């Protein structure tokens, strides 16, 4: 049977407090601060707009200067997506309506239909680490046995899908520019997902139309596309590294347990402060999966109050770079492995 084996995990991924018991301990951090939430939006949107205009103005000097400015601008766009992410969990404001409409408006800027994304992301949270419920809102991951049973063409397709250039380059561009334009997979379930998608598309078209009218189609694309493409790649990388690390936890239905999967199947991506700020503390992902209603600006306080969590599933930036090599779940060793490891095994 495929299941988690916490006794075999290294000390760095274990906590002395049972995973289920963390729910009561984390509950006091769930209340959002309305003024703080509004401030977080302001300090994200204002610099993003300012940098966009600076990148456009820099075109008269050098396209390379414009591309250089697009790097921090992409960071602010990632941060804006993280605010949308908190809205989707009902964590950014107390009222659901405020969360939802804030998320829908932000979705126009992040090219993400809010209601469609919220549904798939909720499924991801409800099934993370469950081998019997893969495929919605996650990175496709096969077990070693499943991979060995593939045909040559299927193996080639999976290897291509998991190649870093595709996973973090072409894939994010396809996801945000094309796939999000239709509610694929859930188009038949509820008319509201069509409304969310088409409403977001209309907002994107209107915003792009105004910007093109003001600056021209060429300058708009030169400024905006690099920002969107870089931000989307960063976003997919963050999502990847939060669950695709060697000592993560996967299990099949009989042995899968939500709290264990949340705590031990999600990483604590311990980034340097500037990157932590731009990514809105999403690296504290194990805590987020345990209690998704905690606003991102309260997550650092959780780690300060509970140092035990700062040692659970911790990954540094340098350590994370090697994780792109791990592409299969090894049932016997209960860890992610490389294609080479699987072949040798």
CSV table of C-alpha atoms in Angstrom, one decimal:
chain,number,residue,atom,x,y,z
A,1,UNK,CA,0.0,0.0,0.0
A,2,UNK,CA,1.2,3.5,-0.8
A,3,UNK,CA,1.2,5.7,2.3
A,4,UNK,CA,3.2,8.2,4.2
A,5,UNK,CA,5.8,6.9,6.6
A,6,UNK,CA,6.7,9.8,8.9
A,7,UNK,CA,9.0,7.7,11.0
A,8,UNK,CA,11.4,7.4,8.1
A,9,UNK,CA,11.4,11.2,7.4
A,10,UNK,CA,14.4,13.2,8.4
A,11,UNK,CA,14.2,15.3,11.6
A,12,UNK,CA,14.0,18.5,9.6
A,13,UNK,CA,10.6,17.5,8.2
A,14,UNK,CA,8.9,16.3,11.4
A,15,UNK,CA,7.3,18.2,14.3
A,16,UNK,CA,6.6,17.0,17.8
A,17,UNK,CA,3.0,18.3,17.7
A,18,UNK,CA,0.6,16.1,15.8
A,19,UNK,CA,-0.5,17.7,12.5
A,20,UNK,CA,-4.2,17.7,13.5
A,21,UNK,CA,-3.5,19.6,16.7
A,22,UNK,CA,-2.1,22.6,14.9
A,23,UNK,CA,-5.6,23.6,13.8
A,24,UNK,CA,-6.5,25.0,17.3
A,25,UNK,CA,-3.1,26.6,17.7
A,26,UNK,CA,-3.3,28.4,14.4
A,27,UNK,CA,-6.9,29.6,14.7
A,28,UNK,CA,-6.1,32.8,16.5
A,29,UNK,CA,-4.1,34.1,13.5
A,30,UNK,CA,-7.0,33.9,11.0
A,31,UNK,CA,-8.6,37.3,11.5
A,32,UNK,CA,-7.6,39.8,8.8
A,33,UNK,CA,-6.8,43.4,9.5
A,34,UNK,CA,-8.9,45.6,7.1
A,35,UNK,CA,-6.5,48.5,7.2
A,36,UNK,CA,-3.4,46.2,6.7
A,37,UNK,CA,-5.1,44.4,3.8
A,38,UNK,CA,-5.8,47.7,2.0
A,39,UNK,CA,-2.3,48.9,2.7
A,40,UNK,CA,-0.9,45.7,1.1
A,41,UNK,CA,-2.9,46.4,-2.0
A,42,UNK,CA,-1.7,49.9,-2.2
A,43,UNK,CA,2.0,49.1,-1.8
A,44,UNK,CA,1.6,46.5,-4.5
A,45,UNK,CA,-0.5,48.2,-7.1
A,46,UNK,CA,1.1,51.7,-7.0
A,47,UNK,CA,4.7,50.4,-7.6
A,48,UNK,CA,3.4,48.0,-10.3
A,49,UNK,CA,1.8,50.8,-12.2
A,50,UNK,CA,4.7,53.2,-11.6
A,51,UNK,CA,7.2,50.6,-12.9
A,52,UNK,CA,5.0,49.9,-15.9
A,53,UNK,CA,5.1,53.5,-16.9
A,54,UNK,CA,8.8,53.8,-16.3
A,55,UNK,CA,9.4,50.7,-18.5
A,56,UNK,CA,7.3,52.4,-21.2
A,57,UNK,CA,9.2,55.7,-20.8
A,58,UNK,CA,12.5,53.8,-20.9
A,59,UNK,CA,11.8,52.6,-24.4
A,60,UNK,CA,13.0,56.0,-25.7
A,61,UNK,CA,16.3,55.3,-24.0
A,62,UNK,CA,16.9,51.5,-24.5
A,63,UNK,CA,14.8,48.4,-24.8
A,64,UNK,CA,17.3,46.7,-22.5
A,65,UNK,CA,16.5,49.3,-19.8
A,66,UNK,CA,12.8,48.5,-20.3
A,67,UNK,CA,13.5,44.8,-19.9
A,68,UNK,CA,15.5,45.4,-16.8
A,69,UNK,CA,12.6,47.4,-15.2
A,70,UNK,CA,10.2,44.5,-16.1
A,71,UNK,CA,12.0,42.3,-13.6
A,72,UNK,CA,10.9,44.2,-10.4
A,73,UNK,CA,7.5,44.9,-12.1
A,74,UNK,CA,7.0,41.1,-12.5
A,75,UNK,CA,7.8,40.8,-8.8
A,76,UNK,CA,4.9,43.1,-8.0
A,77,UNK,CA,2.6,41.3,-10.4
A,78,UNK,CA,3.4,38.0,-8.5
A,79,UNK,CA,2.6,39.8,-5.3
A,80,UNK,CA,-0.7,41.0,-6.7
A,81,UNK,CA,-1.5,37.4,-7.6
A,82,UNK,CA,-0.8,36.3,-4.0
A,83,UNK,CA,-3.3,38.9,-2.8
A,84,UNK,CA,-5.8,37.4,-5.2
A,85,UNK,CA,-4.8,34.0,-3.8
A,86,UNK,CA,-5.7,35.1,-0.2
A,87,UNK,CA,-9.0,36.5,-1.4
A,88,UNK,CA,-9.8,33.1,-2.9
A,89,UNK,CA,-9.3,31.5,0.5
A,90,UNK,CA,-11.5,34.2,2.2
A,91,UNK,CA,-8.5,35.3,4.1
A,92,UNK,CA,-7.8,38.9,3.0
A,93,UNK,CA,-11.1,40.5,4.2
A,94,UNK,CA,-13.7,39.4,6.7
A,95,UNK,CA,-16.6,39.6,4.2
A,96,UNK,CA,-16.7,37.0,1.4
A,97,UNK,CA,-18.2,39.6,-1.0
A,98,UNK,CA,-15.2,41.9,-0.5
A,99,UNK,CA,-12.8,39.1,-1.0
A,100,UNK,CA,-14.5,37.9,-4.1
A,101,UNK,CA,-14.8,41.2,-5.9
A,102,UNK,CA,-11.3,42.2,-5.0
A,103,UNK,CA,-10.1,38.9,-6.4
A,104,UNK,CA,-12.2,39.3,-9.6
A,105,UNK,CA,-10.8,42.8,-10.2
A,106,UNK,CA,-7.2,41.6,-9.6
A,107,UNK,CA,-7.9,38.7,-12.0
A,108,UNK,CA,-8.0,41.1,-14.9
A,109,UNK,CA,-4.4,42.1,-14.1
A,110,UNK,CA,-3.2,38.6,-13.4
A,111,UNK,CA,-5.0,37.1,-16.5
A,112,UNK,CA,-6.7,34.7,-14.1
A,113,UNK,CA,-10.5,34.1,-13.9
A,114,UNK,CA,-11.0,34.3,-10.2
A,115,UNK,CA,-14.0,32.0,-9.7
A,116,UNK,CA,-12.6,29.3,-11.9
A,117,UNK,CA,-9.2,29.4,-10.3
A,118,UNK,CA,-10.7,29.5,-6.8
A,119,UNK,CA,-12.6,26.2,-7.5
A,120,UNK,CA,-9.5,24.4,-8.9
A,121,UNK,CA,-7.3,25.7,-6.1
A,122,UNK,CA,-9.8,24.6,-3.5
A,123,UNK,CA,-9.7,21.1,-5.0
A,124,UNK,CA,-5.9,21.2,-4.8
A,125,UNK,CA,-6.0,22.0,-1.1
A,126,UNK,CA,-8.6,19.3,-0.4
A,127,UNK,CA,-6.6,16.6,-2.2
A,128,UNK,CA,-2.9,17.6,-2.0
A,129,UNK,CA,-0.7,14.6,-1.7
A,130,UNK,CA,-3.5,12.2,-2.5
A,131,UNK,CA,-2.4,9.8,-5.2
A,132,UNK,CA,-6.0,8.8,-6.1
A,133,UNK,CA,-7.1,12.4,-6.7
A,134,UNK,CA,-4.3,14.0,-8.8
A,135,UNK,CA,-4.8,16.2,-11.8
A,136,UNK,CA,-6.8,19.3,-10.6
A,137,UNK,CA,-4.8,22.3,-9.7
A,138,UNK,CA,-1.5,20.6,-9.4
A,139,UNK,CA,1.7,19.6,-11.2
A,140,UNK,CA,1.2,16.3,-13.0
A,141,UNK,CA,3.3,13.7,-11.1
A,142,UNK,CA,3.5,10.0,-11.9
A,143,UNK,CA,4.7,7.2,-9.7
A,144,UNK,CA,7.6,5.1,-10.8
A,145,UNK,CA,5.3,2.1,-11.5
A,146,UNK,CA,3.0,4.3,-13.6
A,147,UNK,CA,5.9,5.7,-15.5
A,148,UNK,CA,7.3,2.2,-16.2
A,149,UNK,CA,4.0,1.1,-17.7
A,150,UNK,CA,3.9,3.9,-20.2
A,151,UNK,CA,4.5,3.4,-23.9
A,152,UNK,CA,7.6,5.0,-25.5
A,153,UNK,CA,5.5,8.0,-26.8
A,154,UNK,CA,3.9,8.5,-23.4
A,155,UNK,CA,7.2,8.4,-21.7
A,156,UNK,CA,8.6,11.0,-24.1
A,157,UNK,CA,5.5,13.2,-23.6
A,158,UNK,CA,5.9,13.0,-19.8
A,159,UNK,CA,9.6,13.8,-20.0
A,160,UNK,CA,8.9,16.7,-22.2
A,161,UNK,CA,6.1,18.0,-19.9
A,162,UNK,CA,8.5,17.8,-16.9
A,163,UNK,CA,11.4,19.4,-18.7
A,164,UNK,CA,12.3,22.7,-16.9
A,165,UNK,CA,12.0,24.7,-20.2
A,166,UNK,CA,8.5,23.5,-20.7
A,167,UNK,CA,7.4,23.4,-17.1
A,168,UNK,CA,8.7,26.9,-16.2
A,169,UNK,CA,8.8,28.5,-19.6
A,170,UNK,CA,6.3,27.4,-22.2
A,171,UNK,CA,3.9,26.0,-19.7
A,172,UNK,CA,3.3,29.2,-17.7
A,173,UNK,CA,2.9,31.2,-20.9
A,174,UNK,CA,0.3,28.8,-22.2
A,175,UNK,CA,-1.5,28.6,-18.8
A,176,UNK,CA,-1.9,32.4,-18.3
A,177,UNK,CA,-2.2,33.6,-21.9
A,178,UNK,CA,-4.4,30.8,-23.4
A,179,UNK,CA,-5.7,28.2,-21.0
A,180,UNK,CA,-7.2,30.7,-18.6
A,181,UNK,CA,-9.3,32.2,-21.5
A,182,UNK,CA,-11.7,29.2,-21.3
A,183,UNK,CA,-13.0,27.3,-18.2
A,184,UNK,CA,-11.5,24.0,-19.4
A,185,UNK,CA,-12.4,21.0,-17.4
A,186,UNK,CA,-15.4,22.6,-15.6
A,187,UNK,CA,-17.2,24.3,-18.5
A,188,UNK,CA,-20.2,22.1,-18.1
A,189,UNK,CA,-20.6,22.3,-14.3
A,190,UNK,CA,-21.9,25.8,-13.7
A,191,UNK,CA,-22.6,28.8,-15.8
A,192,UNK,CA,-20.9,31.0,-13.3
A,193,UNK,CA,-17.5,29.7,-14.4
A,194,UNK,CA,-18.3,30.8,-17.9
A,195,UNK,CA,-19.3,34.2,-16.6
A,196,UNK,CA,-16.1,34.5,-14.5
A,197,UNK,CA,-13.9,33.6,-17.5
A,198,UNK,CA,-15.7,35.8,-20.1
A,199,UNK,CA,-16.0,38.6,-17.6
A,200,UNK,CA,-12.2,38.4,-17.0
A,201,UNK,CA,-11.6,38.2,-20.7
A,202,UNK,CA,-13.7,41.3,-21.3
A,203,UNK,CA,-11.8,43.2,-18.6
A,204,UNK,CA,-8.5,42.2,-20.0
A,205,UNK,CA,-9.6,43.3,-23.5
A,206,UNK,CA,-10.8,46.6,-22.2
A,207,UNK,CA,-7.7,47.3,-20.2
A,208,UNK,CA,-5.4,46.3,-23.0
A,209,UNK,CA,-7.4,48.3,-25.5
A,210,UNK,CA,-7.0,51.5,-23.4
A,211,UNK,CA,-3.3,50.9,-23.0
A,212,UNK,CA,-2.8,50.3,-26.7
A,213,UNK,CA,-4.8,53.4,-27.5
A,214,UNK,CA,-2.6,55.4,-25.1
A,215,UNK,CA,0.9,54.0,-26.0
A,216,UNK,CA,0.5,51.9,-29.2
A,217,UNK,CA,0.3,48.2,-29.8
A,218,UNK,CA,4.1,47.7,-30.2
A,219,UNK,CA,5.2,49.5,-27.0
A,220,UNK,CA,2.4,47.8,-25.1
A,221,UNK,CA,3.5,44.4,-26.1
A,222,UNK,CA,7.2,45.1,-25.5
A,223,UNK,CA,6.5,46.4,-22.0
A,224,UNK,CA,3.7,44.1,-20.9
A,225,UNK,CA,4.6,40.7,-22.3
A,226,UNK,CA,8.0,40.4,-20.5
A,227,UNK,CA,6.3,41.3,-17.2
A,228,UNK,CA,3.5,38.8,-17.7
A,229,UNK,CA,5.8,36.0,-18.9
A,230,UNK,CA,8.3,36.4,-16.1
A,231,UNK,CA,5.7,36.7,-13.4
A,232,UNK,CA,3.9,33.6,-14.7
A,233,UNK,CA,7.1,31.5,-14.7
A,234,UNK,CA,7.9,32.7,-11.1
A,235,UNK,CA,4.4,31.8,-10.1
A,236,UNK,CA,4.6,28.3,-11.5
A,237,UNK,CA,8.0,27.7,-9.9
A,238,UNK,CA,6.6,28.7,-6.5
A,239,UNK,CA,3.7,26.4,-6.9
A,240,UNK,CA,6.1,23.6,-8.0
A,241,UNK,CA,8.6,23.9,-5.2
A,242,UNK,CA,5.8,24.1,-2.6
A,243,UNK,CA,5.0,20.4,-3.2
A,244,UNK,CA,7.7,18.9,-5.4
A,245,UNK,CA,10.6,18.3,-3.0
A,246,UNK,CA,12.2,14.9,-2.2
A,247,UNK,CA,10.7,14.3,1.2
A,248,UNK,CA,7.2,15.4,0.4
A,249,UNK,CA,4.3,13.1,1.3
A,250,UNK,CA,2.0,11.3,-1.1
A,251,UNK,CA,-0.5,8.6,-0.1
A,252,UNK,CA,-3.4,6.7,-1.6
A,253,UNK,CA,-6.9,7.1,-0.3
A,254,UNK,CA,-6.9,4.5,2.6
A,255,UNK,CA,-3.8,6.0,4.2
A,256,UNK,CA,-4.1,9.7,3.1
A,257,UNK,CA,-4.9,12.2,5.9
A,258,UNK,CA,-5.5,15.9,5.2
A,259,UNK,CA,-3.5,17.4,8.1
A,260,UNK,CA,-0.5,15.1,7.6
A,261,UNK,CA,-0.5,15.9,3.9
A,262,UNK,CA,-0.8,19.6,4.5
A,263,UNK,CA,2.0,19.8,7.1
A,264,UNK,CA,4.5,17.3,5.6
A,265,UNK,CA,3.5,17.4,1.9
A,266,UNK,CA,4.0,21.2,1.7
A,267,UNK,CA,7.4,22.9,2.0
A,268,UNK,CA,8.6,25.9,4.0
A,269,UNK,CA,10.4,27.8,1.3
A,270,UNK,CA,12.7,29.9,3.4
A,271,UNK,CA,13.5,32.7,1.0
A,272,UNK,CA,15.7,35.8,1.6
A,273,UNK,CA,13.6,38.8,2.9
A,274,UNK,CA,13.2,40.7,-0.4
A,275,UNK,CA,11.9,37.6,-2.2
A,276,UNK,CA,9.8,36.6,0.8
A,277,UNK,CA,8.1,40.1,0.6
A,278,UNK,CA,7.5,39.9,-3.2
A,279,UNK,CA,6.0,36.4,-2.8
A,280,UNK,CA,3.8,37.5,0.1
A,281,UNK,CA,5.1,34.8,2.4
A,282,UNK,CA,3.7,32.0,0.2
A,283,UNK,CA,6.8,30.1,1.1
A,284,UNK,CA,5.3,29.4,4.5
A,285,UNK,CA,3.2,26.9,2.6
A,286,UNK,CA,2.9,24.1,5.2
A,287,UNK,CA,1.2,26.6,7.5
A,288,UNK,CA,-0.9,27.9,4.7
A,289,UNK,CA,-2.1,24.4,3.9
A,290,UNK,CA,-2.9,23.6,7.5
A,291,UNK,CA,-4.9,26.8,7.9
A,292,UNK,CA,-5.6,28.6,4.6
A,293,UNK,CA,-7.7,31.3,6.2
A,294,UNK,CA,-4.6,33.0,7.7
A,295,UNK,CA,-3.7,36.2,5.8
A,296,UNK,CA,-0.2,36.1,4.3
A,297,UNK,CA,1.0,39.0,6.5
A,298,UNK,CA,0.3,37.0,9.7
A,299,UNK,CA,2.3,33.9,8.6
A,300,UNK,CA,5.7,35.3,9.8
A,301,UNK,CA,4.1,35.8,13.3
A,302,UNK,CA,3.1,32.1,13.3
A,303,UNK,CA,6.7,31.0,12.7
A,304,UNK,CA,7.9,33.4,15.5
A,305,UNK,CA,5.4,32.1,17.9
A,306,UNK,CA,5.9,28.4,16.9
A,307,UNK,CA,9.6,27.9,16.0
A,308,UNK,CA,8.9,24.2,15.7
A,309,UNK,CA,7.2,25.0,12.3
A,310,UNK,CA,10.2,26.8,11.1
A,311,UNK,CA,12.1,23.5,10.9
A,312,UNK,CA,9.4,21.5,9.2
A,313,UNK,CA,10.0,20.7,5.5
A,314,UNK,CA,12.4,23.7,5.2
A,315,UNK,CA,14.0,24.5,1.8
A,316,UNK,CA,16.5,27.2,1.2
A,317,UNK,CA,16.7,29.0,-2.2
A,318,UNK,CA,19.9,27.1,-3.1
A,319,UNK,CA,18.5,23.8,-2.0
A,320,UNK,CA,15.3,24.3,-4.0
A,321,UNK,CA,17.2,24.6,-7.4
A,322,UNK,CA,18.0,20.8,-7.3
A,323,UNK,CA,14.3,20.0,-6.9
A,324,UNK,CA,13.6,20.5,-10.6
A,325,UNK,CA,15.4,17.1,-11.2
A,326,UNK,CA,12.8,15.1,-9.1
A,327,UNK,CA,10.0,14.0,-11.4
A,328,UNK,CA,8.6,10.7,-10.1
A,329,UNK,CA,7.1,9.4,-6.9
A,330,UNK,CA,8.9,6.3,-5.6
A,331,UNK,CA,6.4,4.2,-3.7
A,332,UNK,CA,8.9,1.9,-2.1
A,333,UNK,CA,11.2,4.7,-0.9
A,334,UNK,CA,8.4,7.2,-0.2
A,335,UNK,CA,10.1,10.1,-1.8
A,336,UNK,CA,10.4,11.9,-5.1
A,337,UNK,CA,13.2,10.7,-7.3
A,338,UNK,CA,14.9,11.5,-10.6
A,339,UNK,CA,14.4,9.6,-13.8
A,340,UNK,CA,17.9,8.2,-13.3
A,341,UNK,CA,17.1,7.1,-9.7
A,342,UNK,CA,14.0,5.3,-11.0
A,343,UNK,CA,16.0,3.5,-13.8
A,344,UNK,CA,18.7,2.5,-11.4
A,345,UNK,CA,16.1,1.2,-8.9
